PDB file of C-alpha atoms in Angstrom:
ATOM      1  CA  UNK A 219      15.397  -4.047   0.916  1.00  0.00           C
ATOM      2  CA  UNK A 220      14.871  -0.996  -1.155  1.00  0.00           C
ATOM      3  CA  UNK A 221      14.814   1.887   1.436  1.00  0.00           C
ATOM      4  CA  UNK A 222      12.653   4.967   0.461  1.00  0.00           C
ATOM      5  CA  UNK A 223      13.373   8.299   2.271  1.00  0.00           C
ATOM      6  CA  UNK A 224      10.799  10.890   1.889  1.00  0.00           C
ATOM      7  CA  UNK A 225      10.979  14.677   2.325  1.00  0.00           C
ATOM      8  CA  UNK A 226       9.784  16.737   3.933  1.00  0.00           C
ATOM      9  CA  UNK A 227       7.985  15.058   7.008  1.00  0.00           C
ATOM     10  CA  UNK A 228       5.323  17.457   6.911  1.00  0.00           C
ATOM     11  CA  UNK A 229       4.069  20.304   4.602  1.00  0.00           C
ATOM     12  CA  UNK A 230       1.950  23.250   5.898  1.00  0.00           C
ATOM     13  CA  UNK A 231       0.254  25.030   2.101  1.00  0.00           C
ATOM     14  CA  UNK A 232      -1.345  27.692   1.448  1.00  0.00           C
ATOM     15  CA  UNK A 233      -4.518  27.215  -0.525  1.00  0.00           C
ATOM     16  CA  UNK A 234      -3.566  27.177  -4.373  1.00  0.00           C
ATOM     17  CA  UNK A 235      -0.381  27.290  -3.730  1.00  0.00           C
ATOM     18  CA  UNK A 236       2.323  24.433  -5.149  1.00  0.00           C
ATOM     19  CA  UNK A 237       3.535  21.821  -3.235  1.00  0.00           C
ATOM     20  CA  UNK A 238       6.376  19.237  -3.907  1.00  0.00           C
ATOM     21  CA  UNK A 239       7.120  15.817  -2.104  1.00  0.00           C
ATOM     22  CA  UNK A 240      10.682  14.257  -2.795  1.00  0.00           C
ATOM     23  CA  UNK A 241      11.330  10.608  -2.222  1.00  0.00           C
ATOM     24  CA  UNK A 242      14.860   8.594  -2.311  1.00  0.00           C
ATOM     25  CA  UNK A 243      15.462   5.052  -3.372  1.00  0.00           C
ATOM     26  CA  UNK A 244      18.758   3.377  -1.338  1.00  0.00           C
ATOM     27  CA  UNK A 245      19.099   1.929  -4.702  1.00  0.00           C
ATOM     28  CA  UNK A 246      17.661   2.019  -8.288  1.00  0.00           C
ATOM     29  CA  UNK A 247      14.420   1.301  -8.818  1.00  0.00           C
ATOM     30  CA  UNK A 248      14.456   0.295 -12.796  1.00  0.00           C
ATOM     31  CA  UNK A 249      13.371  -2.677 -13.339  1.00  0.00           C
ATOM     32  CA  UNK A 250      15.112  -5.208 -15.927  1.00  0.00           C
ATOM     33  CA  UNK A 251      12.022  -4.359 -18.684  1.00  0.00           C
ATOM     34  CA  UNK A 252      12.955  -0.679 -18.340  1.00  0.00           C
ATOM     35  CA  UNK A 253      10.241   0.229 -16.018  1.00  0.00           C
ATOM     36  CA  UNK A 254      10.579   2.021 -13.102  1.00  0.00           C
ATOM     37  CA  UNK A 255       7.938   0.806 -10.286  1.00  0.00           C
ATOM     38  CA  UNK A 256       7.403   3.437  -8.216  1.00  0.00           C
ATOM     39  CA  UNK A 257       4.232   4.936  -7.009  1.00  0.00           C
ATOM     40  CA  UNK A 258       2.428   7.508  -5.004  1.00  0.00           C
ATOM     41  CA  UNK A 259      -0.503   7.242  -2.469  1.00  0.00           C
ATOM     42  CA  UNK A 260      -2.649   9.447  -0.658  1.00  0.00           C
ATOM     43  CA  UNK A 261      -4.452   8.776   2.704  1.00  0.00           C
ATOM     44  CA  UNK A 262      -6.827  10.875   4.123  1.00  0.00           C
ATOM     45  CA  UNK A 263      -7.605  10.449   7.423  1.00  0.00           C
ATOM     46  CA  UNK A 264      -9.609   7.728   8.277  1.00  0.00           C
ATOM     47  CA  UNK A 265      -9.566   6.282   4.724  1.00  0.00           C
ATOM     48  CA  UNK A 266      -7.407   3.272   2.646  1.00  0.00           C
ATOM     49  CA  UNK A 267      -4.643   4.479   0.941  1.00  0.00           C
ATOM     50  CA  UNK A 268      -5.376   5.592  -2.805  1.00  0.00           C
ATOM     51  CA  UNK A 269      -2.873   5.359  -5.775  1.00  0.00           C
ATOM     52  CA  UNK A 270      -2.394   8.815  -7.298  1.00  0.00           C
ATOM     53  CA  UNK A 271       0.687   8.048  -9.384  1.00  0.00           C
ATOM     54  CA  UNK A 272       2.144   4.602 -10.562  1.00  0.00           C
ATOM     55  CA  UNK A 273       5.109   4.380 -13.111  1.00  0.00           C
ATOM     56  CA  UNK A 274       6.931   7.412 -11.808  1.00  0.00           C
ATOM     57  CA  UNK A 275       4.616   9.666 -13.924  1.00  0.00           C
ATOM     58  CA  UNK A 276       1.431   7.749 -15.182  1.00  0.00           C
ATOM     59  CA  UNK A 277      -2.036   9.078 -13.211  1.00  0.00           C
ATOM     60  CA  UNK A 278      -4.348   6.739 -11.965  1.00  0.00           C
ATOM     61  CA  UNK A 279      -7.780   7.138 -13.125  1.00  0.00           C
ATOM     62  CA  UNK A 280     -10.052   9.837 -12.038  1.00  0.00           C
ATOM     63  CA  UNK A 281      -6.636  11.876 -10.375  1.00  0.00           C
ATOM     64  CA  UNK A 282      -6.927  14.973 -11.199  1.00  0.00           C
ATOM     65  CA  UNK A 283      -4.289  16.884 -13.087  1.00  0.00           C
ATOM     66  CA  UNK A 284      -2.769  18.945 -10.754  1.00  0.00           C
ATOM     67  CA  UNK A 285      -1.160  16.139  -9.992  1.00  0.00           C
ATOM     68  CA  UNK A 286       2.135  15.271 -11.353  1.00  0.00           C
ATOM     69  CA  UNK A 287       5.054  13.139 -10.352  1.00  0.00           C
ATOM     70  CA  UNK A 288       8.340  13.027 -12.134  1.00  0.00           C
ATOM     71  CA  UNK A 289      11.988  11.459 -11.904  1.00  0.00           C
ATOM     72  CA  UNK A 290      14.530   8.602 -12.858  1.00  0.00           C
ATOM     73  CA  UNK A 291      16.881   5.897 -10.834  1.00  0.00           C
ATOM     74  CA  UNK A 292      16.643   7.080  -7.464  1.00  0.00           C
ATOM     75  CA  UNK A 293      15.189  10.151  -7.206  1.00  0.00           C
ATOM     76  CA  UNK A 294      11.360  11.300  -7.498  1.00  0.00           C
ATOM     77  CA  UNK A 295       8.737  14.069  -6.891  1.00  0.00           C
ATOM     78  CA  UNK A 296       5.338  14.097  -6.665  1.00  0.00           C
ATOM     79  CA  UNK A 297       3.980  17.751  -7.035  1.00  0.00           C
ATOM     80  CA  UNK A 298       1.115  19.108  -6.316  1.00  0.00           C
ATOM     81  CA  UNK A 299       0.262  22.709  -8.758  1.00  0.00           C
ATOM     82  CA  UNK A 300      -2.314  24.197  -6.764  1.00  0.00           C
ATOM     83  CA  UNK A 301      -3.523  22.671  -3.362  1.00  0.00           C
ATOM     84  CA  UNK A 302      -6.968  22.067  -2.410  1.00  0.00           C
ATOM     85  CA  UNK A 303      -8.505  21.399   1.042  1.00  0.00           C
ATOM     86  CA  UNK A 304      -9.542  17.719  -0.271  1.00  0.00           C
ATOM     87  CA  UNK A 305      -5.889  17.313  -0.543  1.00  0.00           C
ATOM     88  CA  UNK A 306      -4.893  17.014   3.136  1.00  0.00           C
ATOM     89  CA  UNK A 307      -3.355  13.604   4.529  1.00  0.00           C
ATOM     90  CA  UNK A 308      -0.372  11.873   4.265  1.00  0.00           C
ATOM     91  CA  UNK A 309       1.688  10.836   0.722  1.00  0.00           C
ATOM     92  CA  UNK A 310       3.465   8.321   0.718  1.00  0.00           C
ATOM     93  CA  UNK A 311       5.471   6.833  -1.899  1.00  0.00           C
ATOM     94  CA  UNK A 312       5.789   3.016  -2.395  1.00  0.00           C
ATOM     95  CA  UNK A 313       8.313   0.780  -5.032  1.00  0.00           C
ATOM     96  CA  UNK A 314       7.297  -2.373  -6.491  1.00  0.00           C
ATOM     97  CA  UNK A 315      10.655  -3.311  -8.550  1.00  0.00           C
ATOM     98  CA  UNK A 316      12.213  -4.984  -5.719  1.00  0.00           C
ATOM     99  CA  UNK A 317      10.342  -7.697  -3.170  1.00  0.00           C
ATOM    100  CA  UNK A 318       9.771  -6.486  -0.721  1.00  0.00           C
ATOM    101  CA  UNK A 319       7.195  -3.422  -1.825  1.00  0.00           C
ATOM    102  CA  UNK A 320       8.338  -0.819   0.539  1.00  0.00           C
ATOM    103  CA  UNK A 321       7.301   2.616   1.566  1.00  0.00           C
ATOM    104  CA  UNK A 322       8.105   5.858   2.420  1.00  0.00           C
ATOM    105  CA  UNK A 323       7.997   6.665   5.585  1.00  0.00           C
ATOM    106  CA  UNK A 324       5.426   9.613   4.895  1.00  0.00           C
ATOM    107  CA  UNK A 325       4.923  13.398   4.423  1.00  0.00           C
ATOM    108  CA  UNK A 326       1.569  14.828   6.046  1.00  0.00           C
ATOM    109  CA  UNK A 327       0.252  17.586   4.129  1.00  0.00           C
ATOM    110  CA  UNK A 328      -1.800  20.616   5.841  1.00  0.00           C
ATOM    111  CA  UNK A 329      -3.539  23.529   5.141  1.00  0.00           C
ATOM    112  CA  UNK A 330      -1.854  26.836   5.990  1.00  0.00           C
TER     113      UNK A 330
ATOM    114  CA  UNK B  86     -17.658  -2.349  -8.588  1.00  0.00           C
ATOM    115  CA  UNK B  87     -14.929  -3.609  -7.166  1.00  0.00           C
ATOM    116  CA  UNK B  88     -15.190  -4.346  -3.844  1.00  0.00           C
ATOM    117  CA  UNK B  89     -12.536  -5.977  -1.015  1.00  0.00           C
ATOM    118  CA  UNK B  90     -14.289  -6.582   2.431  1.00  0.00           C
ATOM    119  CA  UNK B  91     -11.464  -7.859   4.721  1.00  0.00           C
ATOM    120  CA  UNK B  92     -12.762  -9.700   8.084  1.00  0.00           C
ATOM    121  CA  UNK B  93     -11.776 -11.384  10.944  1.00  0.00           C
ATOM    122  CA  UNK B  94     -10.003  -9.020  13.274  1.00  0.00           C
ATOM    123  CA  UNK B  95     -10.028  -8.309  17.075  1.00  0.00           C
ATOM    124  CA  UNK B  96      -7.916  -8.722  20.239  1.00  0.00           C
ATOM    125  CA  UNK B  97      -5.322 -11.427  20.299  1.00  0.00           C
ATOM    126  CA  UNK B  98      -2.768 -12.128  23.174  1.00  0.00           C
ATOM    127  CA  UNK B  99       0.914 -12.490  22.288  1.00  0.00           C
ATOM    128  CA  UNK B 100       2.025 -15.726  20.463  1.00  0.00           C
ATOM    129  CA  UNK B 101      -1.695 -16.407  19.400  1.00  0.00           C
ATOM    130  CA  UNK B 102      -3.289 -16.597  16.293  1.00  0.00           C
ATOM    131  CA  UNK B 103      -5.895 -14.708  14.085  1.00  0.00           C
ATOM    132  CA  UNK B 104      -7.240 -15.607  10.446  1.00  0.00           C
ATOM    133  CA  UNK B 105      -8.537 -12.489   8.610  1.00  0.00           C
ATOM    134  CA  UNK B 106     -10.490 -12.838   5.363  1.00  0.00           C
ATOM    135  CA  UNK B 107     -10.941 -11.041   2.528  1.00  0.00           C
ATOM    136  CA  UNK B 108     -14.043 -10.902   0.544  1.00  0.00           C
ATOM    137  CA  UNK B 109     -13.771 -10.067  -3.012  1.00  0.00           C
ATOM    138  CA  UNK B 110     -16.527  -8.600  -5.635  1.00  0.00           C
ATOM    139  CA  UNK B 111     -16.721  -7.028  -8.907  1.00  0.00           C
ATOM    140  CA  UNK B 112     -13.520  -8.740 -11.123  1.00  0.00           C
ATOM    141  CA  UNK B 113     -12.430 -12.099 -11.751  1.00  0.00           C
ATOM    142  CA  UNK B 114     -10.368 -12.536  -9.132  1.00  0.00           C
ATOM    143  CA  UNK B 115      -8.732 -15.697  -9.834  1.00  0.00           C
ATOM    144  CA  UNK B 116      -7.188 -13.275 -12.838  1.00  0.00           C
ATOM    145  CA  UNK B 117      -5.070 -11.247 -10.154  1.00  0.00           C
ATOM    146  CA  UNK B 118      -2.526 -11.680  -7.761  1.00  0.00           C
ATOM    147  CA  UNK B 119      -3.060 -10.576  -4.516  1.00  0.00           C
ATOM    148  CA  UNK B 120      -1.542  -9.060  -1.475  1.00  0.00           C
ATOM    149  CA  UNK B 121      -2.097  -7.839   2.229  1.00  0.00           C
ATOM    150  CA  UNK B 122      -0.087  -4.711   3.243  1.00  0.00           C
ATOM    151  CA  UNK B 123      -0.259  -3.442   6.789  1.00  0.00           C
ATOM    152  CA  UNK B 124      -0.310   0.170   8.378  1.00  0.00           C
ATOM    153  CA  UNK B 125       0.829   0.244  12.504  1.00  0.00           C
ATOM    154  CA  UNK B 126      -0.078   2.943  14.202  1.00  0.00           C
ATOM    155  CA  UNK B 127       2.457   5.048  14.022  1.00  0.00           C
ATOM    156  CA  UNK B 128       1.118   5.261  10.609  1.00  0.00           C
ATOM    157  CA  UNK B 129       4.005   3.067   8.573  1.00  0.00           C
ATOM    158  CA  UNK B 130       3.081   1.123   5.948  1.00  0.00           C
ATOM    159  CA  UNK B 131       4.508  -2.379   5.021  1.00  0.00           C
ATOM    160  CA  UNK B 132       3.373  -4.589   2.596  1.00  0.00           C
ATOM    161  CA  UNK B 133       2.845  -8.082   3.893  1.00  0.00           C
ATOM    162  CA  UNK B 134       2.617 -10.696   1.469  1.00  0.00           C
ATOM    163  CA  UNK B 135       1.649 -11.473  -2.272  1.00  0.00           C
ATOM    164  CA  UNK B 136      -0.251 -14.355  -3.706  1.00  0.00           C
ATOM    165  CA  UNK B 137       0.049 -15.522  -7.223  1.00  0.00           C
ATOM    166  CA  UNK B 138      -3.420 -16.522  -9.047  1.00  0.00           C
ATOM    167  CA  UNK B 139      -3.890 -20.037  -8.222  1.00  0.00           C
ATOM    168  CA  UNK B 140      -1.842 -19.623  -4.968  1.00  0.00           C
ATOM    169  CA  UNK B 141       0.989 -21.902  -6.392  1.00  0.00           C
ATOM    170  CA  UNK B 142       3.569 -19.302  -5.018  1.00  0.00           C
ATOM    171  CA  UNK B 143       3.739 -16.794  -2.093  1.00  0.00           C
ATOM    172  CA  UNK B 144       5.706 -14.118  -0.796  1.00  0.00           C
ATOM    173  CA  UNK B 145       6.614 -12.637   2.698  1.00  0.00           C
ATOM    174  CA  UNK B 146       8.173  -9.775   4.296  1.00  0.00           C
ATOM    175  CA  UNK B 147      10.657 -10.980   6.774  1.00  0.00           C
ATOM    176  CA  UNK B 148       9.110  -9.598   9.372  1.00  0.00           C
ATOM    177  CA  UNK B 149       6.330 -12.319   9.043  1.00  0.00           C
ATOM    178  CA  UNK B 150       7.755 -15.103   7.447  1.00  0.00           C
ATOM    179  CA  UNK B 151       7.569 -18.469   9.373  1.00  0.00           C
ATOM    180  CA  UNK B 152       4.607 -16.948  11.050  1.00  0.00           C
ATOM    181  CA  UNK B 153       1.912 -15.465   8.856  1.00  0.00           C
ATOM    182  CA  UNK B 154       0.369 -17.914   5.779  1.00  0.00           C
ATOM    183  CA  UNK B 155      -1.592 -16.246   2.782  1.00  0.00           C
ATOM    184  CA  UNK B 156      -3.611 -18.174   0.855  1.00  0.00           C
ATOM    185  CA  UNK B 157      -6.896 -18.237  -1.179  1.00  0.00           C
ATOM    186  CA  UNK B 158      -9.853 -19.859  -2.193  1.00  0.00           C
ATOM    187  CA  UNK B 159     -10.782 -18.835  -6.393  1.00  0.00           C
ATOM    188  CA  UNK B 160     -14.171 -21.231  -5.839  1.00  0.00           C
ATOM    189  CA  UNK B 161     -15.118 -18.699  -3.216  1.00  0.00           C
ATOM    190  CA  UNK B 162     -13.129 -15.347  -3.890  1.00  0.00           C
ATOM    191  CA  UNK B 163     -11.643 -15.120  -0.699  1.00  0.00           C
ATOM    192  CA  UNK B 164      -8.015 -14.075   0.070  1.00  0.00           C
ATOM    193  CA  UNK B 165      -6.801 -14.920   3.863  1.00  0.00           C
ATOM    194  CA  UNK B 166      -3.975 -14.340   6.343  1.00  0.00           C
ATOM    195  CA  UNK B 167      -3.209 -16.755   8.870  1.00  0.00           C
ATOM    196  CA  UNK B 168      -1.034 -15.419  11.652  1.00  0.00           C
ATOM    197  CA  UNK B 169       0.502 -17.014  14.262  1.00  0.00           C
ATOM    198  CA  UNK B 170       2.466 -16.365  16.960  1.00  0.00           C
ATOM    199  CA  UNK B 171       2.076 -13.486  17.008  1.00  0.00           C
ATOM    200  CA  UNK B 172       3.663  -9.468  19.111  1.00  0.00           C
ATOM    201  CA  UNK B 173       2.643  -6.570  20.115  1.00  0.00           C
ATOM    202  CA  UNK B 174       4.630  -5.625  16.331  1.00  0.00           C
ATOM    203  CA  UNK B 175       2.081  -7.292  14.721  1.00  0.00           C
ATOM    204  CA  UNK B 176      -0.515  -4.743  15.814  1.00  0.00           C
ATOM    205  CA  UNK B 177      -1.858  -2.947  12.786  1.00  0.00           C
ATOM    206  CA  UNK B 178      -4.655  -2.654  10.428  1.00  0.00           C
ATOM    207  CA  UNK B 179      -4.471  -4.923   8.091  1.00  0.00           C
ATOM    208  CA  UNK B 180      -5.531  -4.206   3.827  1.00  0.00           C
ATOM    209  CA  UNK B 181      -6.522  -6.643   1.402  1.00  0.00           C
ATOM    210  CA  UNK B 182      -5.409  -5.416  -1.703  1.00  0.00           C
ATOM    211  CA  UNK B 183      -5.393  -5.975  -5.603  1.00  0.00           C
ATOM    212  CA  UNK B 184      -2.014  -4.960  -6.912  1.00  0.00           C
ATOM    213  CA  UNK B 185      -3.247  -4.091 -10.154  1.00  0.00           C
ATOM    214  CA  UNK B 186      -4.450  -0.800 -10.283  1.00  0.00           C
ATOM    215  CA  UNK B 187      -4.364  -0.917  -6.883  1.00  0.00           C
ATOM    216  CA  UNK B 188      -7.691  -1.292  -5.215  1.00  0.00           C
ATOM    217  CA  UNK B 189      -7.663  -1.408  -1.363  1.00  0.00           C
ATOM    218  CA  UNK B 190      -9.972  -2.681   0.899  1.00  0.00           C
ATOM    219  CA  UNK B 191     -10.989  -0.366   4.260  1.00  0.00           C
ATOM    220  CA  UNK B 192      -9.364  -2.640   6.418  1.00  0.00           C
ATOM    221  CA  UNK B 193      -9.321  -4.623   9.327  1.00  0.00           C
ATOM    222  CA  UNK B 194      -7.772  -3.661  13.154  1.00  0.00           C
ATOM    223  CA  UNK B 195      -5.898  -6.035  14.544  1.00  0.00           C
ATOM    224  CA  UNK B 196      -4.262  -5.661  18.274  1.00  0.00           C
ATOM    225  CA  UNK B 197      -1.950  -7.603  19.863  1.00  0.00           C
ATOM    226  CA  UNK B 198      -2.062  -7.119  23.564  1.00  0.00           C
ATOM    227  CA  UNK B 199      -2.635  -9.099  26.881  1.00  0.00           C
TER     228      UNK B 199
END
């Protein structure tokens, strides 16, 4: 299985201030038609998971553009440019080029 | 809208069995593929197993394979999860999701415990 390693565990932010989540792939996520699978979620507490990010870089509808996500092979960042309260919870990041879809293991985000 | 309502949840003792359901609104859902994905709670997230459309072909985690069926009904746009013998590792809340785009339902508790 595709192991994903996510940094840091937690995140403590200043209001409008940056913020930037890294997650590693054990192995390579691109897929054999040249796309890379790998995604982003937020959960707040008490809610589903929502997709911010699929595609490495590709915003799901209605995400607002502060955020971003980035990277190639193994290695990828979501980043946050200014953080709002409503952005609180846990990230995770999730790959769907290999079955089994795994996860990161999680980085909770929190207001400074 | 779309809309997943997953059901069927509760208290089960080890090595029994649970069927959750999943009811689905708002897209043609014998269009999608579907999947259940699980979150313990220690807050890790695995995802479960996928469906193809017309439930021809399925796929499990290891984890659950042997024990846990997926299957649905197009007539009645219901997704389910049979699970069987099942452990205290099986304790989680349990999502009904579409893949595409990604919608998730809220969820359904289940806990495994005698």
């Amino acid at each position: 299985d595709a192991v994903l390693t996510q940094s840091p565990l937690s995140l403590s932010v200043t209001l409008g201030q940056p913020a930037s989540i890294s997650c590693r792939s054990s192995q390579s996520l691109l897929y054999s038609n040249g796309n890379i699978h790998l995604s982003w979620f937020h959960q707040r507490p008490g809610q589903s998971p929502r997709r911010l990010i699929y595609e490495v870089s590709k915003r799901n509808s209605g995400v607002p553009d502060r955020f971003s996500g980035s990277g190639s092979g193994t290695d990828f960042t979501l980043k946050i440019s200014k953080v709002e309260a409503e952005d609180v919870g846990i990230y995770y990041c999730m790959q769907g080029t290999f079955w089994p879809n795994t996860f990161g293991g999680g980085t909770r985000l929190e207001i400074k | 809208e779309v809309q997943l309502v997953e059901s069927g949840g509760g208290l089960v003792q080890p090595g029994g069995s649970l069927r959750l359901s999943c009811a689905v609104s708002g897209f043609n859902f014998s269009n999608y593929w579907m999947s259940w994905v699980r979150q313990t709670p220690e807050k890790r997230l695995e995802w479960v197993a996928n469906i193809n459309k017309d439930g021809s072909d399925t796929f499990y985690v290891d984890s659950v394979t042997g024990r846990f069926t997926i299957s649905r009904d197009n007539a009645k746009n219901s997704l389910y999860l049979q699970m069987k013998a099942v452990s205290a590792e099986d304790t989680a809340i349990y999502y009904c999701v579409r893949p595409v785009s990604a919608y998730w339902g809220r969820g359904v508790l289940v806990t495994v415990s005698s």
